[in-house]
Tab-separated table of C-alpha atoms and ligand atoms in Angstrom:
chain	number	residue	atom	x	y	z
A	1	UNK	CA	-1.661	36.512	27.916
A	2	UNK	CA	-3.993	34.331	29.838
A	3	UNK	CA	-5.135	32.639	26.658
A	4	UNK	CA	-1.845	31.663	24.820
A	5	UNK	CA	-0.650	27.948	24.641
A	6	UNK	CA	2.301	26.813	25.831
A	7	UNK	CA	3.765	27.010	22.206
A	8	UNK	CA	2.818	30.545	21.740
A	9	UNK	CA	4.756	31.018	25.071
A	10	UNK	CA	7.795	29.405	24.489
A	11	UNK	CA	7.820	30.483	20.649
A	12	UNK	CA	7.873	34.154	22.151
A	13	UNK	CA	10.474	32.938	24.704
A	14	UNK	CA	13.063	31.173	21.758
A	15	UNK	CA	12.671	34.769	20.153
A	16	UNK	CA	14.493	35.965	23.093
A	17	UNK	CA	16.707	32.928	24.049
A	18	UNK	CA	17.996	33.568	20.690
A	19	UNK	CA	19.168	36.787	21.220
A	20	UNK	CA	21.033	35.668	24.564
A	21	UNK	CA	23.022	32.292	23.452
A	22	UNK	CA	25.082	32.618	20.427
A	23	UNK	CA	23.838	31.234	17.421
A	24	UNK	CA	25.682	27.933	17.334
A	25	UNK	CA	24.589	27.328	20.980
A	26	UNK	CA	20.742	28.353	20.021
A	27	UNK	CA	20.926	25.594	16.397
A	28	UNK	CA	22.731	22.979	18.290
A	29	UNK	CA	20.067	22.882	21.598
A	30	UNK	CA	17.181	25.047	21.033
A	31	UNK	CA	16.032	24.082	17.656
A	32	UNK	CA	13.495	21.480	17.577
A	33	UNK	CA	12.018	22.462	20.804
A	34	UNK	CA	8.307	22.967	21.054
A	35	UNK	CA	6.320	23.843	23.591
A	36	UNK	CA	4.454	21.324	24.867
A	37	UNK	CA	2.096	22.085	27.886
A	38	UNK	CA	1.823	25.070	30.671
A	39	UNK	CA	0.053	23.935	34.173
A	40	UNK	CA	-0.173	24.587	37.493
A	41	UNK	CA	3.309	26.856	37.542
A	42	UNK	CA	5.317	24.066	35.433
A	43	UNK	CA	6.135	24.379	31.915
A	44	UNK	CA	6.923	21.591	29.783
A	45	UNK	CA	9.302	22.064	27.025
A	46	UNK	CA	9.238	19.168	24.233
A	47	UNK	CA	12.551	18.264	22.859
A	48	UNK	CA	13.865	16.045	20.159
A	49	UNK	CA	16.153	13.720	22.292
A	50	UNK	CA	17.102	12.680	25.660
A	51	UNK	CA	20.709	14.065	25.048
A	52	UNK	CA	19.203	18.077	24.339
A	53	UNK	CA	17.360	17.580	27.560
A	54	UNK	CA	19.936	16.959	29.838
A	55	UNK	CA	21.897	19.669	28.254
A	56	UNK	CA	19.246	22.163	28.790
A	57	UNK	CA	18.160	20.616	32.081
A	58	UNK	CA	21.690	21.188	33.556
A	59	UNK	CA	23.234	23.905	31.795
A	60	UNK	CA	20.286	26.371	30.296
A	61	UNK	CA	17.389	25.814	32.950
A	62	UNK	CA	17.459	28.865	35.041
A	63	UNK	CA	18.427	31.252	31.798
A	64	UNK	CA	15.128	29.127	30.434
A	65	UNK	CA	13.017	30.052	33.082
A	66	UNK	CA	14.343	33.620	33.806
A	67	UNK	CA	12.955	34.357	30.330
A	68	UNK	CA	9.734	32.303	30.498
A	69	UNK	CA	8.808	35.012	33.783
A	70	UNK	CA	8.577	37.434	30.643
A	71	UNK	CA	5.506	36.005	29.104
A	72	UNK	CA	3.986	33.893	31.888
A	73	UNK	CA	3.882	36.569	34.278
A	74	UNK	CA	4.943	34.224	37.370
A	75	UNK	CA	7.393	32.295	38.216
A	76	UNK	CA	7.309	28.733	36.298
A	77	UNK	CA	9.383	25.357	37.485
A	78	UNK	CA	10.444	23.979	33.412
A	79	UNK	CA	10.718	20.308	32.670
A	80	UNK	CA	12.004	18.686	29.221
A	81	UNK	CA	10.204	15.965	27.766
A	82	UNK	CA	11.365	14.119	25.059
A	83	UNK	CA	8.888	14.416	21.975
A	84	UNK	CA	6.731	15.531	24.157
A	85	UNK	CA	6.623	12.341	26.629
A	86	UNK	CA	7.924	12.975	30.323
A	87	UNK	CA	9.383	9.534	32.176
A	88	UNK	CA	6.690	10.287	34.753
A	89	UNK	CA	3.572	10.911	32.748
A	90	UNK	CA	1.040	13.753	34.082
A	91	UNK	CA	-2.264	12.611	35.559
A	92	UNK	CA	-3.789	15.992	34.532
A	93	UNK	CA	-2.658	15.246	30.969
A	94	UNK	CA	-4.695	12.032	29.890
A	95	UNK	CA	-2.068	10.000	30.288
A	96	UNK	CA	-0.510	7.816	27.078
A	97	UNK	CA	2.101	8.955	24.514
A	98	UNK	CA	1.832	11.280	21.466
A	99	UNK	CA	0.290	8.526	19.364
A	100	UNK	CA	-2.673	8.271	21.681
A	101	UNK	CA	-3.487	11.235	22.103
A	102	UNK	CA	-1.912	12.856	19.005
A	103	UNK	CA	0.946	15.751	19.851
A	104	UNK	CA	-0.901	18.243	17.712
A	105	UNK	CA	0.661	21.888	17.565
A	106	UNK	CA	-1.819	23.834	19.030
A	107	UNK	CA	-1.129	27.138	16.682
A	108	UNK	CA	-0.793	25.041	13.327
A	109	UNK	CA	-4.887	25.364	12.660
A	110	UNK	CA	-6.296	26.399	9.427
A	111	UNK	CA	-6.957	29.692	10.500
A	112	UNK	CA	-3.573	30.770	11.129
A	113	UNK	CA	-2.483	29.788	7.886
A	114	UNK	CA	-2.436	32.462	5.012
A	115	UNK	CA	-2.613	31.437	1.874
A	116	UNK	CA	-0.162	32.447	-1.162
A	117	UNK	CA	0.808	31.515	-4.185
A	118	UNK	CA	3.191	29.323	-3.083
A	119	UNK	CA	0.920	27.160	-1.261
A	120	UNK	CA	-2.832	27.615	-2.638
A	121	UNK	CA	-3.249	23.824	-3.716
A	122	UNK	CA	-1.534	22.298	-0.734
A	123	UNK	CA	-3.815	24.510	1.417
A	124	UNK	CA	-6.925	23.766	-1.012
A	125	UNK	CA	-6.131	19.868	-0.881
A	126	UNK	CA	-5.577	19.642	2.752
A	127	UNK	CA	-9.153	21.171	3.314
A	128	UNK	CA	-10.876	19.359	1.116
A	129	UNK	CA	-8.968	16.251	2.716
A	130	UNK	CA	-10.395	17.647	6.057
A	131	UNK	CA	-13.912	17.769	5.412
A	132	UNK	CA	-14.144	14.624	3.616
A	133	UNK	CA	-11.026	12.284	5.464
A	134	UNK	CA	-10.340	9.136	3.033
A	135	UNK	CA	-12.914	10.501	0.107
A	136	UNK	CA	-10.874	12.999	-2.195
A	137	UNK	CA	-7.141	12.713	-2.422
A	138	UNK	CA	-5.868	9.484	-0.675
A	139	UNK	CA	-3.072	9.752	0.175
A	140	UNK	CA	-2.611	13.488	0.610
A	141	UNK	CA	1.162	14.027	-0.036
A	142	UNK	CA	2.758	17.306	0.669
A	143	UNK	CA	5.759	17.970	-0.210
A	144	UNK	CA	8.526	21.207	0.473
A	145	UNK	CA	11.554	22.811	1.006
A	146	UNK	CA	12.238	23.136	5.211
A	147	UNK	CA	10.267	25.572	7.090
A	148	UNK	CA	7.422	26.169	4.550
A	149	UNK	CA	4.252	25.640	6.381
A	150	UNK	CA	3.948	21.564	5.605
A	151	UNK	CA	3.637	20.738	9.400
A	152	UNK	CA	1.557	23.497	10.022
A	153	UNK	CA	-0.709	22.041	7.048
A	154	UNK	CA	-0.653	18.065	8.485
A	155	UNK	CA	-2.021	19.269	11.776
A	156	UNK	CA	-4.058	20.984	10.816
A	157	UNK	CA	-5.971	18.655	8.843
A	158	UNK	CA	-5.381	16.740	12.637
A	159	UNK	CA	-7.011	19.439	14.628
A	160	UNK	CA	-9.972	20.150	12.228
A	161	UNK	CA	-10.936	15.837	12.246
A	162	UNK	CA	-10.682	15.831	15.836
A	163	UNK	CA	-12.502	18.934	16.252
A	164	UNK	CA	-15.594	16.688	14.754
A	165	UNK	CA	-14.427	13.660	16.788
A	166	UNK	CA	-12.706	11.701	14.348
A	167	UNK	CA	-9.575	9.702	15.983
A	168	UNK	CA	-6.461	11.055	14.607
A	169	UNK	CA	-3.216	9.168	14.585
A	170	UNK	CA	-0.378	11.785	14.433
A	171	UNK	CA	3.338	10.718	14.229
A	172	UNK	CA	6.893	11.781	12.499
A	173	UNK	CA	8.480	9.395	10.564
A	174	UNK	CA	10.917	9.240	13.160
A	175	UNK	CA	8.562	8.447	15.794
A	176	UNK	CA	7.032	5.769	14.059
A	177	UNK	CA	10.191	4.300	13.076
A	178	UNK	CA	11.199	4.280	16.648
A	179	UNK	CA	7.894	2.442	18.190
A	180	UNK	CA	8.388	-0.018	15.244
A	181	UNK	CA	11.735	-1.075	16.068
A	182	UNK	CA	10.352	-1.093	19.584
A	183	UNK	CA	7.664	-3.175	18.982
A	184	UNK	CA	9.930	-5.515	17.182
A	185	UNK	CA	12.399	-5.682	19.866
A	186	UNK	CA	9.383	-6.382	22.195
A	187	UNK	CA	8.131	-8.771	20.181
A	188	UNK	CA	4.675	-6.876	19.913
A	189	UNK	CA	4.080	-5.403	16.627
A	190	UNK	CA	0.098	-6.666	16.578
A	191	UNK	CA	-0.393	-4.035	19.144
A	192	UNK	CA	2.124	-1.591	17.603
A	193	UNK	CA	-0.153	-2.025	14.332
A	194	UNK	CA	-3.524	-1.879	15.987
A	195	UNK	CA	-2.384	1.154	17.448
A	196	UNK	CA	-2.157	2.814	14.012
A	197	UNK	CA	-4.607	0.870	12.707
A	198	UNK	CA	-7.285	2.950	15.042
A	199	UNK	CA	-6.671	5.852	13.527
A	200	UNK	CA	-9.460	7.210	10.429
A	201	UNK	CA	-6.856	9.803	9.842
A	202	UNK	CA	-3.334	8.733	10.155
A	203	UNK	CA	-0.520	11.711	9.546
A	204	UNK	CA	2.801	10.824	9.130
A	205	UNK	CA	5.520	13.825	9.214
A	206	UNK	CA	8.508	14.231	7.412
A	207	UNK	CA	8.325	10.296	5.103
A	208	UNK	CA	12.333	11.545	3.632
A	209	UNK	CA	13.281	10.052	6.732
A	210	UNK	CA	11.544	5.915	6.025
A	211	UNK	CA	13.541	6.722	2.629
A	212	UNK	CA	16.080	3.349	2.541
A	213	UNK	CA	15.385	1.924	6.106
A	214	UNK	CA	14.042	-1.036	4.499
A	215	UNK	CA	12.243	-2.571	7.595
A	216	UNK	CA	10.054	0.789	8.757
A	217	UNK	CA	9.180	1.095	5.064
A	218	UNK	CA	7.868	-2.804	5.283
A	219	UNK	CA	5.572	-1.793	8.264
A	220	UNK	CA	4.622	1.264	7.123
A	221	UNK	CA	3.820	-0.350	3.440
A	222	UNK	CA	1.149	-2.605	5.570
A	223	UNK	CA	-0.794	-0.163	7.838
A	224	UNK	CA	-0.952	2.294	4.879
A	225	UNK	CA	-2.677	-0.286	3.020
A	226	UNK	CA	-4.893	-1.734	5.536
A	227	UNK	CA	-5.931	2.010	5.841
A	228	UNK	CA	-5.940	2.777	2.443
A	229	UNK	CA	-8.218	0.019	1.695
A	230	UNK	CA	-10.523	0.350	4.669
A	231	UNK	CA	-11.114	4.255	3.386
A	232	UNK	CA	-8.837	5.850	5.886
A	233	UNK	CA	-7.093	9.197	5.516
A	234	UNK	CA	-3.591	8.790	5.218
A	235	UNK	CA	-1.540	12.090	5.202
A	236	UNK	CA	2.232	12.370	3.911
A	237	UNK	CA	4.697	15.117	4.323
A	238	UNK	CA	8.343	14.887	2.804
A	239	UNK	CA	11.007	18.001	1.922
A	240	UNK	CA	10.915	16.114	-1.565
A	241	UNK	CA	8.455	14.395	-4.107
A	242	UNK	CA	8.241	11.105	-4.279
A	243	UNK	CA	10.021	10.329	-7.355
A	244	UNK	CA	13.259	12.093	-5.327
A	245	UNK	CA	13.688	9.128	-2.977
A	246	UNK	CA	15.407	6.933	-4.384
A	247	UNK	CA	15.991	4.167	-1.798
A	248	UNK	CA	12.124	4.089	-1.571
A	249	UNK	CA	11.125	0.630	-2.800
A	250	UNK	CA	8.934	0.799	-5.931
A	251	UNK	CA	5.749	-0.434	-4.347
A	252	UNK	CA	5.728	1.884	-1.482
A	253	UNK	CA	6.829	5.104	-3.932
A	254	UNK	CA	3.935	3.922	-5.861
A	255	UNK	CA	1.522	4.179	-2.971
A	256	UNK	CA	2.785	7.576	-2.430
A	257	UNK	CA	1.858	8.414	-5.758
A	258	UNK	CA	-1.929	6.989	-5.860
A	259	UNK	CA	-3.405	9.701	-4.354
A	260	UNK	CA	-2.376	13.987	-4.571
A	261	UNK	CA	0.852	15.466	-4.797
A	262	UNK	CA	0.657	19.134	-3.074
A	263	UNK	CA	4.021	20.925	-3.204
A	264	UNK	CA	4.511	23.863	-1.320
A	265	UNK	CA	7.116	26.454	-2.719
A	266	UNK	CA	8.888	29.729	-1.733
A	267	UNK	CA	6.832	32.676	-0.548
A	268	UNK	CA	7.041	35.364	-2.525
A	269	UNK	CA	7.236	39.070	-0.941
A	270	UNK	CA	3.558	39.735	-0.423
A	271	UNK	CA	2.805	36.360	1.024
A	272	UNK	CA	5.875	36.632	3.049
A	273	UNK	CA	4.266	40.388	4.162
A	274	UNK	CA	1.045	38.927	5.103
A	275	UNK	CA	2.462	35.946	7.249
A	276	UNK	CA	4.697	38.499	9.401
A	277	UNK	CA	1.481	40.467	9.676
A	278	UNK	CA	-0.613	37.659	10.897
A	279	UNK	CA	1.904	36.705	13.109
A	280	UNK	CA	2.402	40.058	14.478
A	281	UNK	CA	-1.397	39.746	15.085
A	282	UNK	CA	-0.904	36.489	16.538
A	283	UNK	CA	1.446	37.698	18.922
A	284	UNK	CA	-0.707	40.925	19.906
A	285	UNK	CA	2.584	43.048	18.726
A	286	UNK	CA	2.918	46.203	17.954
A	287	UNK	CA	5.307	46.541	15.094
A	288	UNK	CA	5.267	48.846	12.014
A	289	UNK	CA	4.191	48.069	8.600
A	290	UNK	CA	7.854	49.658	7.099
A	291	UNK	CA	9.602	47.315	9.708
A	292	UNK	CA	7.213	44.412	8.152
A	293	UNK	CA	8.367	45.063	5.014
A	294	UNK	CA	12.072	45.051	5.589
A	295	UNK	CA	12.026	41.950	7.436
A	296	UNK	CA	9.980	40.607	4.478
A	297	UNK	CA	12.587	41.615	2.107
A	298	UNK	CA	15.359	40.455	4.042
A	299	UNK	CA	14.433	37.117	4.729
A	300	UNK	CA	12.996	34.675	1.715
A	301	UNK	CA	13.650	31.319	1.610
A	302	UNK	CA	11.958	29.641	5.076
A	303	UNK	CA	9.276	30.859	6.648
A	304	UNK	CA	10.144	29.478	10.391
A	305	UNK	CA	13.097	31.922	9.650
A	306	UNK	CA	10.601	34.720	8.916
A	307	UNK	CA	9.056	34.267	11.884
A	308	UNK	CA	12.384	33.694	14.037
A	309	UNK	CA	13.231	37.077	13.115
A	310	UNK	CA	9.831	38.854	13.752
A	311	UNK	CA	10.650	37.170	17.484
A	312	UNK	CA	14.566	38.567	17.477
A	313	UNK	CA	13.067	41.567	16.138
A	314	UNK	CA	10.170	41.995	19.091
A	315	UNK	CA	12.522	40.911	21.668
A	316	UNK	CA	15.353	42.786	20.815
A	317	UNK	CA	12.434	46.507	20.712
A	318	UNK	CA	11.519	45.079	24.199
A	319	UNK	CA	15.097	44.408	25.502
A	320	UNK	CA	16.214	47.581	24.372
A	321	UNK	CA	12.538	49.751	25.515
A	322	UNK	CA	12.164	50.793	21.884
A	323	UNK	CA	9.577	50.314	19.202
A	324	UNK	CA	10.984	47.792	16.770
A	325	UNK	CA	11.620	50.236	14.073
A	326	UNK	CA	14.072	49.217	10.749
A	327	UNK	CA	16.387	50.172	12.673
A	328	UNK	CA	16.321	47.935	15.489
A	329	UNK	CA	15.294	45.307	12.919
A	330	UNK	CA	18.586	45.988	10.486
A	331	UNK	CA	20.198	45.334	14.198
A	332	UNK	CA	18.798	42.300	15.201
A	333	UNK	CA	19.628	40.948	11.722
A	334	UNK	CA	23.030	41.685	11.883
A	335	UNK	CA	23.510	39.443	15.084
A	336	UNK	CA	22.206	36.551	12.927
A	337	UNK	CA	25.227	36.661	10.932
A	338	UNK	CA	23.682	34.106	9.038
A	339	UNK	CA	25.495	34.916	5.709
A	340	UNK	CA	29.322	33.407	5.476
A	341	UNK	CA	29.228	32.446	2.084
A	342	UNK	CA	27.920	35.925	0.657
A	343	UNK	CA	30.953	37.872	1.065
A	344	UNK	CA	32.825	35.701	-0.812
A	345	UNK	CA	31.439	36.652	-4.219
A	346	UNK	CA	33.211	39.900	-5.383
A	347	UNK	CA	30.857	41.961	-7.373
A	348	UNK	CA	32.944	41.245	-10.448
A	349	UNK	CA	32.174	37.941	-10.033
A	350	UNK	CA	28.771	37.808	-9.849
A	351	UNK	CA	28.249	40.431	-12.814
A	352	UNK	CA	30.656	37.764	-14.684
A	353	UNK	CA	28.493	35.022	-14.083
A	354	UNK	CA	25.179	37.024	-14.904
A	355	UNK	CA	27.154	38.131	-17.810
A	356	UNK	CA	27.714	34.548	-19.160
A	357	UNK	CA	24.471	33.201	-18.516
A	358	UNK	CA	23.260	35.872	-20.724
A	359	UNK	CA	25.788	35.386	-23.346
A	360	UNK	CA	26.921	39.152	-23.397
A	361	UNK	CA	30.221	41.061	-21.906
A	362	UNK	CA	30.104	42.707	-18.518
A	363	UNK	CA	30.478	45.835	-19.714
A	364	UNK	CA	26.835	45.537	-21.534
A	365	UNK	CA	25.907	44.733	-17.703
A	366	UNK	CA	27.683	47.929	-16.323
A	367	UNK	CA	27.267	49.906	-19.255
A	368	UNK	CA	24.486	52.241	-20.625
A	369	UNK	CA	22.282	50.299	-22.861
A	370	UNK	CA	19.066	50.243	-23.488
A	371	UNK	CA	18.777	46.824	-25.268
A	372	UNK	CA	16.296	44.247	-24.242
A	373	UNK	CA	18.207	41.665	-22.906
A	374	UNK	CA	20.793	44.099	-21.618
A	375	UNK	CA	18.539	45.453	-19.444
A	376	UNK	CA	17.194	42.064	-18.112
A	377	UNK	CA	20.767	41.075	-17.694
A	378	UNK	CA	21.446	44.077	-15.612
A	379	UNK	CA	18.276	43.684	-13.897
A	380	UNK	CA	19.596	39.932	-12.691
A	381	UNK	CA	22.968	41.321	-12.055
A	382	UNK	CA	21.367	43.575	-9.180
A	383	UNK	CA	18.918	40.961	-7.888
A	384	UNK	CA	22.205	38.613	-7.621
A	385	UNK	CA	24.278	41.466	-5.984
A	386	UNK	CA	21.517	42.208	-3.259
A	387	UNK	CA	21.276	38.549	-2.427
A	388	UNK	CA	24.693	37.389	-2.396
A	389	UNK	CA	26.371	40.413	-1.424
A	390	UNK	CA	25.860	42.877	1.778
A	391	UNK	CA	26.092	45.795	-0.622
A	392	UNK	CA	23.961	48.565	-0.031
A	393	UNK	CA	21.123	49.452	-2.952
A	394	UNK	CA	22.728	52.851	-3.395
A	395	UNK	CA	26.073	50.892	-3.930
A	396	UNK	CA	25.001	48.306	-6.357
A	397	UNK	CA	23.389	51.430	-8.006
A	398	UNK	CA	26.518	52.917	-8.653
A	399	UNK	CA	28.528	49.687	-9.370
A	400	UNK	CA	25.427	49.126	-12.111
A	401	UNK	CA	26.100	52.443	-14.036
A	402	UNK	CA	25.238	54.567	-11.693
A	403	UNK	CA	21.139	54.026	-11.267
A	404	UNK	CA	19.870	55.416	-8.182
A	405	UNK	CA	18.649	53.027	-5.504
A	406	UNK	CA	14.965	52.764	-6.399
A	407	UNK	CA	15.832	52.058	-9.864
A	408	UNK	CA	17.436	48.555	-7.668
A	409	UNK	CA	14.772	48.017	-5.623
A	410	UNK	CA	12.251	47.754	-8.944
A	411	UNK	CA	14.672	45.779	-10.702
A	412	UNK	CA	15.385	43.343	-7.722
A	413	UNK	CA	11.153	43.072	-7.272
A	414	UNK	CA	10.299	42.262	-10.826
A	415	UNK	CA	13.578	39.600	-10.607
A	416	UNK	CA	11.871	37.930	-7.695
A	417	UNK	CA	8.307	38.167	-9.299
A	418	UNK	CA	9.501	37.097	-12.848
A	419	UNK	CA	11.642	34.111	-11.043
A	420	UNK	CA	8.490	32.569	-9.610
A	421	UNK	CA	6.636	32.342	-12.710
A	422	UNK	CA	9.475	32.595	-15.813
A	423	UNK	CA	11.216	29.036	-16.526
A	424	UNK	CA	14.150	30.798	-18.606
A	425	UNK	CA	14.981	33.325	-15.733
A	426	UNK	CA	14.691	30.350	-13.696
A	427	UNK	CA	16.754	28.160	-15.985
A	428	UNK	CA	19.237	31.230	-16.211
A	429	UNK	CA	19.635	31.581	-12.310
A	430	UNK	CA	20.653	28.056	-12.129
A	431	UNK	CA	23.373	28.652	-14.417
A	432	UNK	CA	24.922	31.583	-12.784
A	433	UNK	CA	25.008	29.765	-9.632
A	434	UNK	CA	27.062	26.854	-11.678
A	435	UNK	CA	29.311	29.135	-12.795
A	436	UNK	CA	30.391	31.373	-9.500
B	1	LIG	P1	7.747	23.045	7.554
B	1	LIG	O1	7.063	21.784	8.136
B	1	LIG	O2	7.694	22.674	5.928
B	1	LIG	O3	9.478	22.260	7.412
B	1	LIG	P2	6.196	24.558	9.404
B	1	LIG	O4	4.814	23.649	9.136
B	1	LIG	O5	7.210	23.724	10.773
B	1	LIG	O6	7.115	23.621	7.782
B	1	LIG	O7	6.351	26.264	9.200
B	1	LIG	C1	7.165	26.599	9.728
B	1	LIG	C2	7.011	27.830	10.317
B	1	LIG	O8	6.183	28.784	9.564
B	1	LIG	C3	5.434	27.204	11.363
B	1	LIG	O9	5.525	28.034	12.315
B	1	LIG	C4	4.286	27.885	10.770
B	1	LIG	O10	3.231	28.355	11.360
B	1	LIG	C5	4.912	28.760	9.713
B	1	LIG	N1	4.325	28.618	8.660
B	1	LIG	C6	4.593	28.610	7.458
B	1	LIG	N2	3.397	28.431	6.340
B	1	LIG	C7	3.008	29.470	6.663
B	1	LIG	C8	1.636	30.192	6.478
B	1	LIG	N3	1.427	30.140	4.848
B	1	LIG	N4	0.761	30.953	6.995
B	1	LIG	C9	1.173	31.399	8.456
B	1	LIG	N5	2.485	30.544	8.881
B	1	LIG	C10	3.356	29.816	8.305
B	2	LIG	MG1	8.114	20.143	9.329
């Protein structure tokens, strides 16, 4: 336990808090928080803004402190810091803002990052940049959906550089913007620029945030150019590629495209399972492969969610004092009640949409036919039913002409794999969604 970082402890505590407060409560107040530091019985939690800090302080402090005890094995005083900054800087911190001492998430290192089909290029590029900052891809632009590991890779580069004594400056685009606006207001832009110019490696997270904020773009553009010209490394992340940021001025967009754009996609089943195994090891938890497989088969789109789910399952098992079995996992996930839209599609509507997309009749899909296209359609229908409804494997099998559960599992796995590689299937899947 002693070697665990504040972030590790906080993540474990979040797993339990998720079970103890309502889902909307959790989403509103706990999302975006991070374990900042843990020293001398004081646990600092970094929160996104003052409003959240105040709410948690007033309403959740004692629950949080109680929950933390289970992980720190001592009573702790919790305090909340906006973006890792507190009103009264702690002397043992070395002082300063997140800029001077980059606020890198301690767990986000290369060693903890699982390579998969979805992130191979981005990981290779990040490693290359970390090994030779400013020399290979500049800038490196990492893009991908929410919770797929962009910040993890960004901070991993930061840790690697910092470990070799290279000055790193790290900020979210939002922090950058706030700093910039403050600097302008206080007529202090030279100092602002000097601060960022000190970087041999500049990491800016979530640059989609500055899309359309003209004044910030301007500031960013100059700093980017200065650093780039001086051969410093710039790494950016975004939830979308530069060409999908319509309000970005052309010259900034073209700067973003100078280096390498590496995207991260949704992880396939094997990658999800490998990530769950790695996280389980990190947490020193004991979760059976069955249970991990179950979680990996249920949560597909977002690794943060995958991890949250694992935390929840572990916390649930702990509360119920049983091992984390598949059963417990199912119960923990039921509680997520995450699927209001799912119940809104009837199986008939789904089968009809699949049939329409593939130019066949619903009876083809539910019937006994073995023609290649029909089999493809049936598989796709099984996959969609699995994704979009609460039906069990057996129920889906029955609906689609009396197939057994194993056939449905095989079909859905196969579609899942093919969806990664087959443009035809990807197009059809999009059409189906459109028809629903
Ligand atoms: P993003 O910035 O893309 O929204 P994050 O980098 O914050 O996502 O990742 C979300 C969570 O998923 C983090 O806890 C991160 O450690 C984890 N994660 C994402 N990808 C991987 C991976 N390939 N291996 C291990 N953990 C991962
Ligand atoms: Mg991120």
